[in-house]
Short mmCIF file of N, CA and C in Angstrom, two decimals:
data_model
loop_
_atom_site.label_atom_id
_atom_site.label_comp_id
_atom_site.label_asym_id
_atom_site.label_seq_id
_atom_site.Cartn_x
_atom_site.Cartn_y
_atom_site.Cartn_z
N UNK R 1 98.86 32.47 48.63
CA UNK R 1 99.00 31.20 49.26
C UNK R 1 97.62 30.75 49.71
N UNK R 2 97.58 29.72 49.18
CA UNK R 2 95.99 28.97 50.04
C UNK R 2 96.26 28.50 50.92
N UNK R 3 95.07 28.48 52.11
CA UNK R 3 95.46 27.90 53.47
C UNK R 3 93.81 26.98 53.51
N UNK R 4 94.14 25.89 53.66
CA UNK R 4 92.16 25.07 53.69
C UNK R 4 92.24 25.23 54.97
N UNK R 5 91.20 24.84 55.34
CA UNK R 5 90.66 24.41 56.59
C UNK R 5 89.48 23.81 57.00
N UNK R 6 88.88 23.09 57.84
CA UNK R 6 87.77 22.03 57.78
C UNK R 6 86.50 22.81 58.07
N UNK R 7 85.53 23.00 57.51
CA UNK R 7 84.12 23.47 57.66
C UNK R 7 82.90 22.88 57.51
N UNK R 8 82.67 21.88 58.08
CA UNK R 8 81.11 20.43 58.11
C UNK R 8 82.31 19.59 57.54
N UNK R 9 81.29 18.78 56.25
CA UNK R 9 82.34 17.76 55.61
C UNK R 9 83.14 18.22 54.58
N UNK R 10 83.13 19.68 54.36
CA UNK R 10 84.05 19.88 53.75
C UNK R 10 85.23 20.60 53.56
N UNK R 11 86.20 20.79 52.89
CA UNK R 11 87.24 21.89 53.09
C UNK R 11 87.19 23.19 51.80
N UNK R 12 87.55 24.01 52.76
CA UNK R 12 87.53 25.70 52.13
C UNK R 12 88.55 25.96 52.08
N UNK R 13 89.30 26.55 50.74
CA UNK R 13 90.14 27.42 50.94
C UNK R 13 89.98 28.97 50.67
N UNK R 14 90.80 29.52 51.25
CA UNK R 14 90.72 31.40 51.11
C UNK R 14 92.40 31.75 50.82
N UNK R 15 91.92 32.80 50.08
CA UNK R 15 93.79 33.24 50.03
C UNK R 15 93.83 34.54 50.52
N UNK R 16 95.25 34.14 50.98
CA UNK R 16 95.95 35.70 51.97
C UNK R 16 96.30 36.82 50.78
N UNK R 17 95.44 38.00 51.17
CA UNK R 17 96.26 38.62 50.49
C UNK R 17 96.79 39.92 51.12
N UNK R 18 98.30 40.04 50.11
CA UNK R 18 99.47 40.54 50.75
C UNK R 18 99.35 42.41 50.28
N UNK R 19 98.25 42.81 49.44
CA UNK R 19 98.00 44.20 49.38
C UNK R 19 97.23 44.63 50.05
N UNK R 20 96.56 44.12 51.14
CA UNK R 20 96.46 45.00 52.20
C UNK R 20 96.99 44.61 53.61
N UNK R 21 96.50 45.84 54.38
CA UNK R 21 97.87 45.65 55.72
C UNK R 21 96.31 45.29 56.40
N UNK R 22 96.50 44.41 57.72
CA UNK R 22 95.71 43.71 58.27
C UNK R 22 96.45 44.30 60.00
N UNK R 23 95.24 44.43 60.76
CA UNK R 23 95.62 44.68 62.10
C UNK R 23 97.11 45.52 62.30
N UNK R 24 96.98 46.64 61.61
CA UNK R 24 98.24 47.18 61.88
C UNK R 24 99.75 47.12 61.19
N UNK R 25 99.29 46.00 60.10
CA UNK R 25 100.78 44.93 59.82
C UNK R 25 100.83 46.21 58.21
N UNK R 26 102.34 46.14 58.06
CA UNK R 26 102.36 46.56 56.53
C UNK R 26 102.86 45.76 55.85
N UNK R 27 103.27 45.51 54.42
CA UNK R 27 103.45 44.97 53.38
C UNK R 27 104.44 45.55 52.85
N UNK R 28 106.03 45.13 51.93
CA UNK R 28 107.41 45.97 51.87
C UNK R 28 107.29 45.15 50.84
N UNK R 29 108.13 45.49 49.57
CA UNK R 29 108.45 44.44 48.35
C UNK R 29 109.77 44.65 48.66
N UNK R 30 110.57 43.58 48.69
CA UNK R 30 111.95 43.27 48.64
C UNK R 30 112.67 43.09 47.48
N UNK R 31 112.13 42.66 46.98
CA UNK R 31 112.94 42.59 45.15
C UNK R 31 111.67 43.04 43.82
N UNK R 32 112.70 43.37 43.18
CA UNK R 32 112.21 43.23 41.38
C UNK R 32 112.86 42.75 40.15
N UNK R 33 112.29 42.93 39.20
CA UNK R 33 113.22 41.98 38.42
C UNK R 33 112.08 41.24 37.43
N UNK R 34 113.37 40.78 36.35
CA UNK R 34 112.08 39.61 35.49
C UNK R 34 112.16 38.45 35.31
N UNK R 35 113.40 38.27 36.93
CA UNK R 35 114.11 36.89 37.02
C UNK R 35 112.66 36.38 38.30
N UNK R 36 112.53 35.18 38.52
CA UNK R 36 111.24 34.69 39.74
C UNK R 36 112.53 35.01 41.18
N UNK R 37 111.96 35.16 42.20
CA UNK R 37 112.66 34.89 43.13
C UNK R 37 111.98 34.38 43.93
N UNK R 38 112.94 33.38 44.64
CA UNK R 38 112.29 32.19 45.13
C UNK R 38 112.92 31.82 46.48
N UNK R 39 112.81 30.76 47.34
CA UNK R 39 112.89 29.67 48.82
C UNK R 39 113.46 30.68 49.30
N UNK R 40 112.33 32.05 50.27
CA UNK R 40 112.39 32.59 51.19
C UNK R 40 112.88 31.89 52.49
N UNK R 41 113.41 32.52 53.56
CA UNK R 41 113.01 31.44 54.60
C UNK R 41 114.18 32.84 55.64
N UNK R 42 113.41 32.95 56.58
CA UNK R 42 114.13 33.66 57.96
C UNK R 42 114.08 33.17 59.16
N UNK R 43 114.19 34.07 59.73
CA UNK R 43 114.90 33.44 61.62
C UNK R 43 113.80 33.83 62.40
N UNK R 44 113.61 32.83 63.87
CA UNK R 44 112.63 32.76 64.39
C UNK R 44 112.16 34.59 64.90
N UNK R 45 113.26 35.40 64.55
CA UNK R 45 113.39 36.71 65.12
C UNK R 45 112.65 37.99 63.95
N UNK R 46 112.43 37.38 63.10
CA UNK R 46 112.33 37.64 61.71
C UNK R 46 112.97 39.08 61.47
N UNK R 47 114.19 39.04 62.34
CA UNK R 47 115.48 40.24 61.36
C UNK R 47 116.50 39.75 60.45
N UNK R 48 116.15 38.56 60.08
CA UNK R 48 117.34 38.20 58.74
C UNK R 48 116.25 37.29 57.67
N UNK R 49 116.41 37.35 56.61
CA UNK R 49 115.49 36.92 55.55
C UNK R 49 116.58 36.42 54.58
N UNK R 50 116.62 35.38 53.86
CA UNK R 50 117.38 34.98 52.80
C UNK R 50 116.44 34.85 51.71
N UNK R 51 117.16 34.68 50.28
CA UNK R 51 115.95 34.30 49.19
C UNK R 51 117.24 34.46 48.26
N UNK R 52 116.76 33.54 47.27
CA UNK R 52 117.51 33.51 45.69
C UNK R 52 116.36 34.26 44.69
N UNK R 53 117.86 34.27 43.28
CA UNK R 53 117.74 34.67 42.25
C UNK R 53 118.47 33.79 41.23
N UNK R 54 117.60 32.90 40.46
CA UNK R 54 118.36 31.90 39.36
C UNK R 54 119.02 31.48 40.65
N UNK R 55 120.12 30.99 40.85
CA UNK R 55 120.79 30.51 41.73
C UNK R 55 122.07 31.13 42.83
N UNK R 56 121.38 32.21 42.34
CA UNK R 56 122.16 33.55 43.53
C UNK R 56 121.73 33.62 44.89
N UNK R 57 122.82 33.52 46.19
CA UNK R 57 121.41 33.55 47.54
C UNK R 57 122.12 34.83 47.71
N UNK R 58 120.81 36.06 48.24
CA UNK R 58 120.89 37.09 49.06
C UNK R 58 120.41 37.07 50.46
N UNK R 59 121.27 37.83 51.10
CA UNK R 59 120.86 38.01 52.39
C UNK R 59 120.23 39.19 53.05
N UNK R 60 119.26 39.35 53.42
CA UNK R 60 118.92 40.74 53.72
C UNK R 60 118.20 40.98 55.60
N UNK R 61 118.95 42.18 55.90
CA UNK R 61 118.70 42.60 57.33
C UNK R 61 117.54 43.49 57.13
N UNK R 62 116.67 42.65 57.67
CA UNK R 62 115.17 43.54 57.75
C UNK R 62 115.27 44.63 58.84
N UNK R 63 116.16 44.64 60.02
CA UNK R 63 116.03 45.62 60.68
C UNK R 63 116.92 46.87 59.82
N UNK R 64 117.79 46.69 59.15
CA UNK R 64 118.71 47.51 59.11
C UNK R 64 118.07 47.77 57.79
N UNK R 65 118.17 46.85 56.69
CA UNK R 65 117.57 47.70 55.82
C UNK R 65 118.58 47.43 54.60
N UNK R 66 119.49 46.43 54.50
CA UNK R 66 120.22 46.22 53.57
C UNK R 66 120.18 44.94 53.26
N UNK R 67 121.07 44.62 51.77
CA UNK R 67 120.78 43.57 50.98
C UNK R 67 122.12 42.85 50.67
N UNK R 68 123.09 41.66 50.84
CA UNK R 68 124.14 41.49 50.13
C UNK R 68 123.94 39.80 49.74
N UNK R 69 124.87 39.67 48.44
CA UNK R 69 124.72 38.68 47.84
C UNK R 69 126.28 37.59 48.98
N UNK R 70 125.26 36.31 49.49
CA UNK R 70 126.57 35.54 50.22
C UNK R 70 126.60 33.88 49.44
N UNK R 71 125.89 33.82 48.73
CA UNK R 71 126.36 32.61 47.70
C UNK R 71 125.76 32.41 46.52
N UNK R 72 126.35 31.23 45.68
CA UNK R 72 126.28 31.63 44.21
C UNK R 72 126.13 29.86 43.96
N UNK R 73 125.26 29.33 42.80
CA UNK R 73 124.91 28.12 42.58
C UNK R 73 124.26 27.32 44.04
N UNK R 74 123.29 28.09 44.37
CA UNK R 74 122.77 27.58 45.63
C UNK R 74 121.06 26.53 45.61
N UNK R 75 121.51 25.61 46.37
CA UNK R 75 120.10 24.78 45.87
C UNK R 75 118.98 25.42 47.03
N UNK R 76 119.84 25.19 47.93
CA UNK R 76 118.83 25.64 49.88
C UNK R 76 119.29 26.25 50.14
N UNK R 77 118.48 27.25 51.08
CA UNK R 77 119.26 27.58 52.22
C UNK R 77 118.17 27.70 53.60
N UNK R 78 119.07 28.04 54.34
CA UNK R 78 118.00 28.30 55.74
C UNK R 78 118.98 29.06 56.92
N UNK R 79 117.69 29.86 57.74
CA UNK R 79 118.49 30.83 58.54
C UNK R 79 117.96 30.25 59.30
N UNK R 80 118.99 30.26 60.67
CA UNK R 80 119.45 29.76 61.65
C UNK R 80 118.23 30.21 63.12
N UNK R 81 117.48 29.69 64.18
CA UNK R 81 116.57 30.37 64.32
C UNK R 81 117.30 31.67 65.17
N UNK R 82 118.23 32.19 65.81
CA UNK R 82 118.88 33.18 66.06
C UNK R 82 118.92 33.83 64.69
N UNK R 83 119.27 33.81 64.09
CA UNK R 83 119.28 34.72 62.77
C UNK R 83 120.95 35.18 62.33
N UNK R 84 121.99 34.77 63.20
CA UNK R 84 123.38 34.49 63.11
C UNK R 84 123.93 33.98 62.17
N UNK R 85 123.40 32.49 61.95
CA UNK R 85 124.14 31.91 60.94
C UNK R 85 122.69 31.50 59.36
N UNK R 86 123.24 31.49 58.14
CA UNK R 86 122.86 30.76 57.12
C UNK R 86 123.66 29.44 56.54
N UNK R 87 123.12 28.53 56.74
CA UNK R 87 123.48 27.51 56.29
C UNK R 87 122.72 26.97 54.68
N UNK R 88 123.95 26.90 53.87
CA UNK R 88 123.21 26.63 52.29
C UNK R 88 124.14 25.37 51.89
N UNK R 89 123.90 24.75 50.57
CA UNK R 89 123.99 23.81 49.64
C UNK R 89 124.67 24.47 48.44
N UNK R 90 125.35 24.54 47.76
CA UNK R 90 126.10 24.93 46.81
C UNK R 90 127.25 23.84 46.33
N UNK R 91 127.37 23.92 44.71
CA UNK R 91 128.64 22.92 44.33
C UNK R 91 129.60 24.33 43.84
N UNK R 92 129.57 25.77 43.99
CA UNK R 92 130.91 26.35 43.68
C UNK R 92 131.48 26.43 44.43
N UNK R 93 132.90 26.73 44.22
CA UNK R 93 134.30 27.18 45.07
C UNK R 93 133.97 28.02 45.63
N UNK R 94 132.92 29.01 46.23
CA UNK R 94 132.94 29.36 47.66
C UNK R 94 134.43 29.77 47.97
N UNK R 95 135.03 29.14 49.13
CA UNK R 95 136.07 29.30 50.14
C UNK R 95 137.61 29.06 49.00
N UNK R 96 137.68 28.29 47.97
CA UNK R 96 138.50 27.83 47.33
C UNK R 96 138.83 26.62 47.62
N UNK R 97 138.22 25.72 48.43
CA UNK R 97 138.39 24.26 48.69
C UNK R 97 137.80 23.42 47.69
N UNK R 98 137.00 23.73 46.72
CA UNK R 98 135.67 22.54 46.16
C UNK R 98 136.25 22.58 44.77
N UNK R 99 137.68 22.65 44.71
CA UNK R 99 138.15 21.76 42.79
C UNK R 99 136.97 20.80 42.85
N UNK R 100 136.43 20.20 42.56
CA UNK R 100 136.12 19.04 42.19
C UNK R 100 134.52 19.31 41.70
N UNK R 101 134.04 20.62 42.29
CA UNK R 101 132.62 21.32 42.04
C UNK R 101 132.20 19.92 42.74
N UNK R 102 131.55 19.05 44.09
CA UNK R 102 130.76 18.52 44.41
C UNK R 102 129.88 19.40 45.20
N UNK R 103 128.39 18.75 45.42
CA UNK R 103 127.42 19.79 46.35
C UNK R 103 128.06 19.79 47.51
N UNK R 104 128.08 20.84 48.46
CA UNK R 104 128.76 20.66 49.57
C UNK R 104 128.13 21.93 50.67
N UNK R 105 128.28 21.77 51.95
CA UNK R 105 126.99 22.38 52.73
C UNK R 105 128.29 23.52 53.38
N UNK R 106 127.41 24.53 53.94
CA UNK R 106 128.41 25.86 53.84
C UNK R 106 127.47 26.63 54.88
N UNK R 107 128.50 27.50 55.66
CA UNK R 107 127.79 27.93 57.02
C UNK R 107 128.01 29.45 56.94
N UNK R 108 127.22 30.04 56.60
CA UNK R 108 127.95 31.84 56.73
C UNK R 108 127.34 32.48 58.11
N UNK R 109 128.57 32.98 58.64
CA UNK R 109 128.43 33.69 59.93
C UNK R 109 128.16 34.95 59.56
N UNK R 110 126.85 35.53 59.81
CA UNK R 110 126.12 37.03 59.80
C UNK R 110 127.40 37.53 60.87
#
């Protein structure tokens, strides 16, 4: 990831990098695969992490240490800043309400 920032008149960028551990911090790979995985996004607590695959969302408990799949044809999602709920975008039947396959917004209680 590049991050600029202003230095005289001009801007610099530098990139973070994630193979080494900095002030103590370590570095974990969460997935593999030869699918991309993609729109990370966790809770202000950072013990719940979501992320897709093709259009699979997983959910994973960073404290605990496990991984489960909670929706399927997903465009977004986002965790809640408690880390309780995920709220996503999906047009499948989910719950069995959505005959009609429209996009429709969906709340999963951790």
């Amino acid at each position: 990831m590049l991050r600029p920032f202003l230095k005289g008149a001009s801007v610099v960028a530098f990139a973070s990098v994630v193979a080494v551990p900095a002030f103590g911090q370590t570095t974990s790979r969460l997935t593999t695969g030869s699918v991309d995985w993609q729109d990370p996004s966790v809770d202000l607590a950072g013990k719940t992490l979501v992320y897709s695959r093709g259009n699979v969302l997983y959910l994973h408990n960073v404290r605990k240490g496990w991984t489960t799949v909670i929706g399927c044809n997903v465009d977004e999602a986002l965790v809640a800043p408690g880390g309780k709920f995920v709220v996503y975008s999906s047009d499948a039947d989910v719950l069995g309400t959505n005959d009609e396959g429209n996009k429709e917004i969906f709340l999963f209680d951790i």
